[in-house]
Amino acid sequence: MNQIHFLAISFMYNGSAQVITPMLLQDEHELILVDCGYPDFLPLLQEAVHKQQLTLDDLTKVIVTHHDMDHIGSLAALKRAYPQIEIIAYESEAPYIAGQKSSLRLEQAQATLDHLSSGEKQHAEEFIRFLQSIEPTAVDRTVTNHERLPWCGGIEILHTPGHMPGHISLYLIASKTLIAGDAVVIENGRLEIANPAYTLDMQEAIRSVRHLLDYDIEQVICYHGGAFQGDVKQALRELIQAYDPTREVLNG
């Protein structure tokens, strides 16, 4: 029994309606959450899991794709409420999640302050305070690129840097499903690079998309956008071509 459960969580953020899609992976022995939303999202997670006729009491692991606020914001609260869970992240992401290194998103925001107008600076300072409020959480287990985890039909860790240097996506071997995290998002029915303003290295992000063509992917699930409907390989090629039109995109 290998099952994939979508936890589509709707909410308001900065005055606009938003949806994120954490995922639950389940087999006979494991219930694994992939990413966990903004701070104070624990009740929303509990409600979304309950709609799947499951409970977080049975949660065994949380895999974190990267340390952005909307992916780790409720991690500390989740660990307090369910101390049995094992928190898993890419080896280079662990110090940021644990608070041993300053958030790269925080450093990015701080670096912009001198170039902003007074009104923009006020919003930026509010954002910085919000980032500083994210509670750190110790990582129990680190993973490496192409490491294969034995749960839920097999999970291969894919290092997909660009959005952040330690970003990972998950390839579910049995179902040929990619849980993309923020490696790609869905906008207007198309695969796109996550908000370029928050992508720390665009060239790395495109290289990561190019590497995805090496995998037999039948379904892509994006944290922002949910499940992609359409020809995955073609959509990935079109995305690469849009950013790098001078290079030939192999069929893959």
GROMACS .gro file of C-alpha atoms in nm:
model
  252
    1MET     CA    1   0.000   0.000   0.000
    2ASN     CA    2   0.168   0.318  -0.123
    3GLN     CA    3  -0.057   0.622  -0.123
    4ILE     CA    4  -0.009   0.991  -0.198
    5HIS     CA    5  -0.240   1.240  -0.027
    6PHE     CA    6  -0.274   1.604  -0.135
    7LEU     CA    7  -0.315   1.853   0.149
    8ALA     CA    8  -0.440   2.160  -0.038
    9ILE     CA    9  -0.444   2.437   0.224
   10SER     CA   10  -0.623   2.762   0.136
   11PHE     CA   11  -0.554   3.084   0.327
   12MET     CA   12  -0.518   3.460   0.295
   13TYR     CA   13  -0.170   3.612   0.277
   14ASN     CA   14  -0.101   3.983   0.230
   15GLY     CA   15  -0.463   4.033   0.133
   16SER     CA   16  -0.475   3.771  -0.141
   17ALA     CA   17  -0.605   3.415  -0.153
   18GLN     CA   18  -0.327   3.156  -0.156
   19VAL     CA   19  -0.304   2.777  -0.172
   20ILE     CA   20  -0.012   2.555  -0.078
   21THR     CA   21   0.011   2.180  -0.127
   22PRO     CA   22   0.204   1.988   0.138
   23MET     CA   23   0.199   1.615   0.067
   24LEU     CA   24   0.142   1.306   0.277
   25LEU     CA   25   0.308   0.981   0.171
   26GLN     CA   26   0.178   0.659   0.324
   27ASP     CA   27   0.266   0.293   0.330
   28GLU     CA   28   0.202   0.010   0.578
   29HIS     CA   29   0.447   0.152   0.832
   30GLU     CA   30   0.513   0.517   0.747
   31LEU     CA   31   0.314   0.841   0.725
   32ILE     CA   32   0.547   1.108   0.587
   33LEU     CA   33   0.470   1.479   0.551
   34VAL     CA   34   0.655   1.684   0.290
   35ASP     CA   35   0.680   2.050   0.407
   36CYS     CA   36   0.448   2.206   0.662
   37GLY     CA   37   0.342   2.561   0.578
   38TYR     CA   38   0.375   2.900   0.744
   39PRO     CA   39   0.392   2.965   1.120
   40ASP     CA   40   0.066   2.887   1.303
   41PHE     CA   41  -0.046   2.647   1.030
   42LEU     CA   42  -0.063   2.344   1.257
   43PRO     CA   43  -0.445   2.362   1.291
   44LEU     CA   44  -0.476   2.392   0.912
   45LEU     CA   45  -0.251   2.090   0.867
   46GLN     CA   46  -0.450   1.890   1.120
   47GLU     CA   47  -0.774   1.979   0.942
   48ALA     CA   48  -0.634   1.891   0.598
   49VAL     CA   49  -0.504   1.556   0.723
   50HIS     CA   50  -0.837   1.481   0.892
   51LYS     CA   51  -1.012   1.533   0.556
   52GLN     CA   52  -0.798   1.246   0.425
   53GLN     CA   53  -0.935   1.032   0.711
   54LEU     CA   54  -0.590   1.028   0.868
   55THR     CA   55  -0.436   1.179   1.180
   56LEU     CA   56  -0.103   1.346   1.253
   57ASP     CA   57  -0.083   1.123   1.561
   58ASP     CA   58   0.042   0.857   1.319
   59LEU     CA   59   0.298   1.084   1.153
   60THR     CA   60   0.644   0.927   1.145
   61LYS     CA   61   0.857   1.169   0.943
   62VAL     CA   62   0.869   1.518   0.792
   63ILE     CA   63   1.083   1.579   0.485
   64VAL     CA   64   1.171   1.946   0.432
   65THR     CA   65   1.250   2.061   0.078
   66HIS     CA   66   1.420   2.385   0.193
   67HIS     CA   67   1.414   2.644   0.470
   68ASP     CA   68   1.175   2.906   0.331
   69MET     CA   69   0.914   3.033   0.576
   70ASP     CA   70   0.618   2.869   0.401
   71HIS     CA   71   0.789   2.529   0.412
   72ILE     CA   72   0.926   2.522   0.770
   73GLY     CA   73   0.713   2.783   0.949
   74SER     CA   74   0.517   2.527   1.152
   75LEU     CA   75   0.796   2.272   1.187
   76ALA     CA   76   0.883   2.351   1.550
   77ALA     CA   77   0.516   2.346   1.653
   78LEU     CA   78   0.468   2.019   1.470
   79LYS     CA   79   0.765   1.860   1.647
   80ARG     CA   80   0.636   1.978   1.986
   81ALA     CA   81   0.290   1.840   1.921
   82TYR     CA   82   0.416   1.513   1.773
   83PRO     CA   83   0.762   1.447   1.921
   84GLN     CA   84   0.783   1.103   1.761
   85ILE     CA   85   0.844   1.248   1.415
   86GLU     CA   86   1.185   1.236   1.250
   87ILE     CA   87   1.276   1.557   1.065
   88ILE     CA   88   1.469   1.500   0.744
   89ALA     CA   89   1.643   1.759   0.523
   90TYR     CA   90   1.927   1.796   0.275
   91GLU     CA   91   2.267   1.804   0.440
   92SER     CA   92   2.343   2.168   0.354
   93GLU     CA   93   1.995   2.287   0.459
   94ALA     CA   94   2.009   2.143   0.811
   95PRO     CA   95   2.208   2.429   0.971
   96TYR     CA   96   1.957   2.687   0.841
   97ILE     CA   97   1.656   2.490   0.965
   98ALA     CA   98   1.823   2.443   1.303
   99GLY     CA   99   1.910   2.814   1.331
  100GLN     CA  100   2.285   2.750   1.329
  101LYS     CA  101   2.316   2.966   1.017
  102SER     CA  102   2.123   3.280   0.927
  103SER     CA  103   1.840   3.223   0.681
  104LEU     CA  104   1.944   3.291   0.322
  105ARG     CA  105   1.604   3.450   0.264
  106LEU     CA  106   1.668   3.681   0.559
  107GLU     CA  107   2.010   3.777   0.420
  108GLN     CA  108   1.854   3.843   0.081
  109ALA     CA  109   1.591   4.072   0.236
  110GLN     CA  110   1.846   4.260   0.447
  111ALA     CA  111   2.066   4.317   0.140
  112THR     CA  112   1.787   4.506  -0.036
  113LEU     CA  113   1.723   4.765   0.235
  114ASP     CA  114   1.968   5.029   0.112
  115HIS     CA  115   1.808   5.031  -0.233
  116LEU     CA  116   1.446   5.082  -0.128
  117SER     CA  117   1.226   5.388  -0.088
  118SER     CA  118   1.102   5.471   0.261
  119GLY     CA  119   0.765   5.307   0.196
  120GLU     CA  120   0.922   4.995   0.048
  121LYS     CA  121   1.172   4.983   0.332
  122GLN     CA  122   0.892   4.969   0.589
  123HIS     CA  123   0.740   4.663   0.420
  124ALA     CA  124   1.083   4.504   0.387
  125GLU     CA  125   1.156   4.559   0.756
  126GLU     CA  126   0.824   4.394   0.845
  127PHE     CA  127   0.918   4.098   0.626
  128ILE     CA  128   1.259   4.079   0.795
  129ARG     CA  129   1.099   4.072   1.140
  130PHE     CA  130   0.869   3.796   1.021
  131LEU     CA  131   1.163   3.591   0.896
  132GLN     CA  132   1.347   3.647   1.222
  133SER     CA  133   1.046   3.511   1.411
  134ILE     CA  134   1.064   3.167   1.243
  135GLU     CA  135   1.141   2.920   1.519
  136PRO     CA  136   1.440   2.693   1.448
  137THR     CA  137   1.412   2.316   1.470
  138ALA     CA  138   1.682   2.050   1.492
  139VAL     CA  139   1.709   1.814   1.194
  140ASP     CA  140   1.721   1.446   1.294
  141ARG     CA  141   1.851   1.303   0.968
  142THR     CA  142   2.026   1.454   0.668
  143VAL     CA  143   2.014   1.319   0.314
  144THR     CA  144   2.232   1.355   0.006
  145ASN     CA  145   2.176   1.384  -0.368
  146HIS     CA  146   2.041   1.063  -0.527
  147GLU     CA  147   2.005   0.895  -0.189
  148ARG     CA  148   1.721   0.644  -0.199
  149LEU     CA  149   1.494   0.614   0.101
  150PRO     CA  150   1.310   0.280   0.134
  151TRP     CA  151   0.964   0.408   0.229
  152CYS     CA  152   0.646   0.441   0.025
  153GLY     CA  153   0.772   0.246  -0.275
  154GLY     CA  154   1.109   0.422  -0.274
  155ILE     CA  155   1.192   0.793  -0.256
  156GLU     CA  156   1.494   0.930  -0.441
  157ILE     CA  157   1.633   1.261  -0.319
  158LEU     CA  158   1.703   1.501  -0.606
  159HIS     CA  159   1.919   1.802  -0.527
  160THR     CA  160   1.749   2.081  -0.726
  161PRO     CA  161   1.932   2.403  -0.635
  162GLY     CA  162   1.846   2.747  -0.766
  163HIS     CA  163   1.552   2.863  -0.560
  164MET     CA  164   1.786   2.792  -0.270
  165PRO     CA  165   2.125   2.617  -0.277
  166GLY     CA  166   2.008   2.320  -0.068
  167HIS     CA  167   1.666   2.277  -0.226
  168ILE     CA  168   1.554   1.918  -0.289
  169SER     CA  169   1.274   1.753  -0.482
  170LEU     CA  170   1.151   1.398  -0.426
  171TYR     CA  171   1.112   1.134  -0.695
  172LEU     CA  172   0.864   0.865  -0.594
  173ILE     CA  173   0.996   0.562  -0.777
  174ALA     CA  174   0.689   0.336  -0.768
  175SER     CA  175   0.448   0.596  -0.909
  176LYS     CA  176   0.699   0.796  -1.120
  177THR     CA  177   0.586   1.109  -0.937
  178LEU     CA  178   0.798   1.418  -0.873
  179ILE     CA  179   0.723   1.623  -0.564
  180ALA     CA  180   0.889   1.940  -0.689
  181GLY     CA  181   0.884   2.165  -0.383
  182ASP     CA  182   0.970   2.505  -0.533
  183ALA     CA  183   1.191   2.373  -0.813
  184VAL     CA  184   0.894   2.449  -1.039
  185VAL     CA  185   0.549   2.596  -0.980
  186ILE     CA  186   0.228   2.601  -1.183
  187GLU     CA  187   0.106   2.934  -1.317
  188ASN     CA  188  -0.183   2.960  -1.562
  189GLY     CA  189  -0.161   2.588  -1.629
  190ARG     CA  190   0.210   2.600  -1.718
  191LEU     CA  191   0.523   2.494  -1.534
  192GLU     CA  192   0.731   2.796  -1.436
  193ILE     CA  193   1.033   2.883  -1.225
  194ALA     CA  194   0.924   2.989  -0.876
  195ASN     CA  195   0.904   3.366  -0.831
  196PRO     CA  196   1.233   3.487  -0.985
  197ALA     CA  197   1.267   3.756  -0.717
  198TYR     CA  198   1.301   3.474  -0.463
  199THR     CA  199   1.516   3.245  -0.676
  200LEU     CA  200   1.870   3.295  -0.552
  201ASP     CA  201   2.042   3.152  -0.861
  202MET     CA  202   1.837   3.146  -1.180
  203GLN     CA  203   2.098   2.960  -1.385
  204GLU     CA  204   2.113   2.687  -1.123
  205ALA     CA  205   1.733   2.671  -1.123
  206ILE     CA  206   1.727   2.611  -1.499
  207ARG     CA  207   2.001   2.348  -1.471
  208SER     CA  208   1.792   2.172  -1.208
  209VAL     CA  209   1.492   2.164  -1.441
  210ARG     CA  210   1.716   2.028  -1.717
  211HIS     CA  211   1.829   1.746  -1.485
  212LEU     CA  212   1.467   1.647  -1.428
  213LEU     CA  213   1.448   1.537  -1.790
  214ASP     CA  214   1.672   1.244  -1.693
  215TYR     CA  215   1.382   1.093  -1.495
  216ASP     CA  216   1.074   0.908  -1.612
  217ILE     CA  217   0.822   1.147  -1.457
  218GLU     CA  218   0.452   1.087  -1.518
  219GLN     CA  219   0.321   1.335  -1.260
  220VAL     CA  220   0.459   1.658  -1.113
  221ILE     CA  221   0.321   1.795  -0.787
  222CYS     CA  222   0.416   2.155  -0.707
  223TYR     CA  223   0.392   2.316  -0.364
  224HIS     CA  224   0.243   2.616  -0.541
  225GLY     CA  225  -0.006   2.488  -0.794
  226GLY     CA  226  -0.068   2.124  -0.702
  227ALA     CA  227  -0.065   1.855  -0.972
  228PHE     CA  228   0.038   1.950  -1.324
  229GLN     CA  229  -0.205   1.844  -1.596
  230GLY     CA  230  -0.038   1.765  -1.925
  231ASP     CA  231   0.274   1.624  -2.088
  232VAL     CA  232   0.539   1.663  -1.817
  233LYS     CA  233   0.846   1.620  -2.039
  234GLN     CA  234   0.716   1.866  -2.297
  235ALA     CA  235   0.631   2.120  -2.027
  236LEU     CA  236   0.982   2.091  -1.881
  237ARG     CA  237   1.138   2.137  -2.224
  238GLU     CA  238   0.923   2.444  -2.292
  239LEU     CA  239   1.025   2.591  -1.958
  240ILE     CA  240   1.395   2.540  -2.029
  241GLN     CA  241   1.356   2.683  -2.379
  242ALA     CA  242   1.181   2.993  -2.245
  243TYR     CA  243   1.480   3.078  -2.024
  244ASP     CA  244   1.760   2.944  -2.243
  245PRO     CA  245   1.643   2.964  -2.607
  246THR     CA  246   1.994   2.942  -2.753
  247ARG     CA  247   2.056   2.590  -2.622
  248GLU     CA  248   1.910   2.274  -2.768
  249VAL     CA  249   1.681   2.087  -2.531
  250LEU     CA  250   1.733   1.712  -2.558
  251ASN     CA  251   1.428   1.489  -2.574
  252GLY     CA  252   1.512   1.320  -2.244
   0.00000   0.00000   0.00000
